[in-house]
CSV table of C-alpha atoms in Angstrom, one decimal:
chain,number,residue,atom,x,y,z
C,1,UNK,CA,0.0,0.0,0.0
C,2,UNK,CA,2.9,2.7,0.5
C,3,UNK,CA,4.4,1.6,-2.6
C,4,UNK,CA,1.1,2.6,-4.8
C,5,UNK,CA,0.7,5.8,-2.6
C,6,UNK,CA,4.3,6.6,-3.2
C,7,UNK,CA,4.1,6.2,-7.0
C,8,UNK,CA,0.8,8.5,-6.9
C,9,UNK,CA,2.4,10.8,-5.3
C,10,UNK,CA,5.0,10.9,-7.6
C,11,UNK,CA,3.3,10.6,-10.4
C,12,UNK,CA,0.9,13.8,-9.3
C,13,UNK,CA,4.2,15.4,-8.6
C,14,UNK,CA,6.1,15.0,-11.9
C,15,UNK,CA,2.6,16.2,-13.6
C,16,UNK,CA,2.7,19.3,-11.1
C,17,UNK,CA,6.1,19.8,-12.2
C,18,UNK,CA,5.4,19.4,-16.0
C,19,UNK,CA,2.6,22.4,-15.7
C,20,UNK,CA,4.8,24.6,-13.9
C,21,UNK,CA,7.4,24.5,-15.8
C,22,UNK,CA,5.4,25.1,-19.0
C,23,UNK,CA,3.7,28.0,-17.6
C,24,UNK,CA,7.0,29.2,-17.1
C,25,UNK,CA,8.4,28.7,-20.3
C,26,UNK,CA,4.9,30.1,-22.0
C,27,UNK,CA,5.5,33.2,-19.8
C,28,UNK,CA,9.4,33.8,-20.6
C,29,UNK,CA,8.7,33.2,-23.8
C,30,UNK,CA,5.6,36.1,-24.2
C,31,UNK,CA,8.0,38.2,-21.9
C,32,UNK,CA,10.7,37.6,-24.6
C,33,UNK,CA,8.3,38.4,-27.8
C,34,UNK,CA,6.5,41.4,-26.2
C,35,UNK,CA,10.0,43.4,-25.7
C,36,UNK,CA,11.4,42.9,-29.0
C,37,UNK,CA,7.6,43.0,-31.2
C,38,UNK,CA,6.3,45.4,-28.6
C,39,UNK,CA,2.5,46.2,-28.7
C,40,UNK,CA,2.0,43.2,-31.3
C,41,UNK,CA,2.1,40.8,-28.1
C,42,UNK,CA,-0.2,42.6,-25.9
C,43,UNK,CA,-4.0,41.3,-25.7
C,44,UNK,CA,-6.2,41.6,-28.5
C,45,UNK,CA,-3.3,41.4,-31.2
C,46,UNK,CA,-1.8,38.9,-33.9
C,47,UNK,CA,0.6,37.1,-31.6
C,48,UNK,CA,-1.5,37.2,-28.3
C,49,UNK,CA,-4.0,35.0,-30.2
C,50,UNK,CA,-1.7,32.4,-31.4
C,51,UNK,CA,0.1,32.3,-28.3
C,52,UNK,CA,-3.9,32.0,-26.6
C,53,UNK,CA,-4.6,29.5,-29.3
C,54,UNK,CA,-2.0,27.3,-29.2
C,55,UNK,CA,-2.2,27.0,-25.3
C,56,UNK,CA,-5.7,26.8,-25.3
C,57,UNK,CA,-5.6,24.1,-27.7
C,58,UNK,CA,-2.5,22.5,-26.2
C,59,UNK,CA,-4.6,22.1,-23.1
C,60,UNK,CA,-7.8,20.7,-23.9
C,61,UNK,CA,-5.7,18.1,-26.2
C,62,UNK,CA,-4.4,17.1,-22.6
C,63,UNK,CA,-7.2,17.1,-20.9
C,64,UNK,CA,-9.1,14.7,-23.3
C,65,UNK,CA,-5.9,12.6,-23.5
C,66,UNK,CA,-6.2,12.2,-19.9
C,67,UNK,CA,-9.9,10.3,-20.8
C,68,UNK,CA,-8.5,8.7,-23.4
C,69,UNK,CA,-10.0,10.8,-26.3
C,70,UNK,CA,-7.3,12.0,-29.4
C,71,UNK,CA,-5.5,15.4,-28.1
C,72,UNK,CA,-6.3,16.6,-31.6
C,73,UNK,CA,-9.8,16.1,-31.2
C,74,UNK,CA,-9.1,18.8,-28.2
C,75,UNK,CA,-7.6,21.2,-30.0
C,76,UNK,CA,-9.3,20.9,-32.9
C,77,UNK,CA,-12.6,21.8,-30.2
C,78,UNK,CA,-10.5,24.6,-29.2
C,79,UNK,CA,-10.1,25.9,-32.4
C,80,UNK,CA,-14.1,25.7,-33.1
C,81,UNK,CA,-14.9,27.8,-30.1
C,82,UNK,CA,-12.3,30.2,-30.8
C,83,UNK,CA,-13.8,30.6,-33.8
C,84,UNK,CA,-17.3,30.5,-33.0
C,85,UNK,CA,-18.6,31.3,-29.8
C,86,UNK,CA,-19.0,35.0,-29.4
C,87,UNK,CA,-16.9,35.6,-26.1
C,88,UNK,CA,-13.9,33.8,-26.9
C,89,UNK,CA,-13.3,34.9,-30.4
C,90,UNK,CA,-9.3,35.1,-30.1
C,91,UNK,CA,-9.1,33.7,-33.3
C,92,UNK,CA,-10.5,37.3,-34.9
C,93,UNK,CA,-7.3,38.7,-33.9
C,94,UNK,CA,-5.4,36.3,-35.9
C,95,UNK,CA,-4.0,37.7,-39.3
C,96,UNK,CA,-5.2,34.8,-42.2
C,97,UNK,CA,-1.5,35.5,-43.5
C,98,UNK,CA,-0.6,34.5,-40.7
C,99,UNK,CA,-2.5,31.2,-40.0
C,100,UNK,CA,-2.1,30.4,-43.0
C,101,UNK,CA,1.6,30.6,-43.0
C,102,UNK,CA,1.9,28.6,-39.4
C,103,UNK,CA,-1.1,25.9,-40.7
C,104,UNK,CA,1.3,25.3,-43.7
C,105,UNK,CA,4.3,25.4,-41.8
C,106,UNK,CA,3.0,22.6,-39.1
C,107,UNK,CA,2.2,20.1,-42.2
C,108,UNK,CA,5.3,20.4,-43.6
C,109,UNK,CA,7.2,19.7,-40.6
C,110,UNK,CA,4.9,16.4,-40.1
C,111,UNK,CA,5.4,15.1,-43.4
C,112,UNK,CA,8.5,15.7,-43.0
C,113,UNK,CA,9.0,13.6,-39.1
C,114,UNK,CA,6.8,10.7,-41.8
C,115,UNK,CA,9.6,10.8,-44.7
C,116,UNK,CA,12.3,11.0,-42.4
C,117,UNK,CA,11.1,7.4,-41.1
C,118,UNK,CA,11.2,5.6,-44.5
C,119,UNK,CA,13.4,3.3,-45.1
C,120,UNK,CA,13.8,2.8,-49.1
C,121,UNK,CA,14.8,-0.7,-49.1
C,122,UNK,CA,11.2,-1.5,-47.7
C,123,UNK,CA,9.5,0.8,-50.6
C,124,UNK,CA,11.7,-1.0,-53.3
C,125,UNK,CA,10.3,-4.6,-51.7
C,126,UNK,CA,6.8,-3.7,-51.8
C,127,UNK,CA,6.3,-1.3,-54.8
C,128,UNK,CA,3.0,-2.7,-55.6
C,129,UNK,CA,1.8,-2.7,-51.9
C,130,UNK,CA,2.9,1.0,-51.6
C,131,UNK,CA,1.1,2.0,-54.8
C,132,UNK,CA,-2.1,0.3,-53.5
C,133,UNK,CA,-1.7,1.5,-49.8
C,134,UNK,CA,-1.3,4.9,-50.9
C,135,UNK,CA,-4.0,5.2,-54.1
C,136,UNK,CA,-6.8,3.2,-52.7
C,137,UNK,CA,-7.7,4.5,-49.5
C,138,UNK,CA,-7.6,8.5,-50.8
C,139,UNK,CA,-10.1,7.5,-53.5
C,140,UNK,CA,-12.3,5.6,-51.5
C,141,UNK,CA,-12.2,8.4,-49.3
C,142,UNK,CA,-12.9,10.5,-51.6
C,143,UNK,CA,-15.6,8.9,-53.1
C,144,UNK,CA,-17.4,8.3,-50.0
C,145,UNK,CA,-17.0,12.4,-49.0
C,146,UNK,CA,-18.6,13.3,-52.4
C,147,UNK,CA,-21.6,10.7,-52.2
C,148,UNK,CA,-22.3,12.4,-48.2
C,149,UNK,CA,-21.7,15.8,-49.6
C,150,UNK,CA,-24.0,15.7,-53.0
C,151,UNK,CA,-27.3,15.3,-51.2
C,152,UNK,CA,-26.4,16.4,-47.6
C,153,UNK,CA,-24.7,19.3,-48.9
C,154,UNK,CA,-26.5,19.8,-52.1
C,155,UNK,CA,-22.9,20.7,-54.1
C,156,UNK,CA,-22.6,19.7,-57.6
C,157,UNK,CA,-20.3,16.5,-58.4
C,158,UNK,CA,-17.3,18.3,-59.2
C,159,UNK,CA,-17.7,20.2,-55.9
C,160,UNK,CA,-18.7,16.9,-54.0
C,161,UNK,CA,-15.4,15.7,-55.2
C,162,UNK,CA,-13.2,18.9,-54.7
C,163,UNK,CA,-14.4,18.7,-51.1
C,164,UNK,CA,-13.6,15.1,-50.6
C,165,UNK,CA,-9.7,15.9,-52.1
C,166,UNK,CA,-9.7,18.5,-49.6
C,167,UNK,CA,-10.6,16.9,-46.7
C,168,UNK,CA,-8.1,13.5,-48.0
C,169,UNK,CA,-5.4,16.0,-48.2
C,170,UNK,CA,-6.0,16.4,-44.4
C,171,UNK,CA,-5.9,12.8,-43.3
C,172,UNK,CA,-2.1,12.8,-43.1
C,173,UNK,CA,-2.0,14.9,-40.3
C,174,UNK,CA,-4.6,12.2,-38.4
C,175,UNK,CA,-2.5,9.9,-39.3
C,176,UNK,CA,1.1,10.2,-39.0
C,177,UNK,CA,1.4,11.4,-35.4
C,178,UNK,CA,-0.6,8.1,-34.4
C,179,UNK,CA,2.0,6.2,-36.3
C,180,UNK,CA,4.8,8.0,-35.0
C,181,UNK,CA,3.5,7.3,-31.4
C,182,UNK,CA,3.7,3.7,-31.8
C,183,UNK,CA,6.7,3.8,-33.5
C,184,UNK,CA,8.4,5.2,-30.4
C,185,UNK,CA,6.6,2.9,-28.5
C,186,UNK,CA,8.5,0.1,-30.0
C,187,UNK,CA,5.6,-1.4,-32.4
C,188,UNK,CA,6.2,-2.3,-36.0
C,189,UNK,CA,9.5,-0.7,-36.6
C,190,UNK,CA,11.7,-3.9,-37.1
C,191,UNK,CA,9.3,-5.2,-40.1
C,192,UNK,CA,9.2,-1.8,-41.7
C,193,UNK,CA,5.1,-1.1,-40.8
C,194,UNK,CA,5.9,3.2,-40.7
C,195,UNK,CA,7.0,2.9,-44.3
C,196,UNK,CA,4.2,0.6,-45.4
């Protein structure tokens, strides 16, 4: 019984220690921004609401994962009431240059972390594999997203279908971090699963 109140304790006390030191980090770091960018890091500016954003998001992604829900689901939540609701909207205070700019730049870097875990050797093996693996769930992705959207959405076909690229152009980022979590969990990696 001491053992399992011990570990609790320490547990609760590395997860204390984990929040306090990110709240000091996030604080040096808006202390840092605000003197050299000045008033752009004060409340109700371009900065402010990333930083408010990303935190916000960064949190609720915890929180869920501590109920064993996606963290993205979280912030993706975050980023619909930021967006939405009419006393949080943070997100107004966001430049779309910039989102877009950091929403590119966070999809690059993950399909990056993927292609840095090929290995090429597995890809020669397997070309066929690949090819199908890669083709065959975007269409039928795709396909499915424009047979919802045409009636439910009441889009023409070409639209039906220019959604359902969009939203398969997205799936990466659903993807890849979940692989890259069990790859560093020690599943799959010897038989070359992350490049299949």
């Amino acid at each position: 019984k001491e053992g399992c109140s011990a570990s609790a304790e320490s547990r609760w006390g590395k997860i204390i220690l984990e929040v306090v030191t990110g709240v000091l980090v996030i604080l040096l770091g808006w202390t840092a921004c605000w003197s050299i960018l000045g008033d752009q890091c004060l409340p109700n500016s371009n900065i402010f609401g990333i930083l408010i954003s990303c935190i916000c998001g960064k949190l609720l992604g915890m929180l869920l994962g501590l109920i064993k829900i996606p963290p993205l689901i979280g912030m993706i939540a975050a980023g619909i009431l930021f967006r939405n609701v009419p006393k949080l909207q943070i997100a107004d205070d966001i430049d779309t240059g910039w989102s877009s700019t950091l929403r590119t730049g966070a999809f690059v870097i993950l399909l990056l972390r993927a292609g840095l875990g090929l290995k090429l050797d597995i890809l020669r093996k397997n070309k066929l594999l690949v090819t199908c693996l890669s083709v065959l769930p975007c269409v039928v992705e795709v396909i499915i997203i424009a047979s919802v959207s045409k009636p439910l959405l009441n889009l023409p076909w070409n639209w039906a279908f220019l959604l359902g690229f969009v939203i398969a152009g997205v799936s990466p980022a659903v993807v890849i971090p979940s692989m890259l979590s069990l790859v560093n969990q020690g599943y799959g990696g010897r038989v070359g699963v992350p490049t299949l």
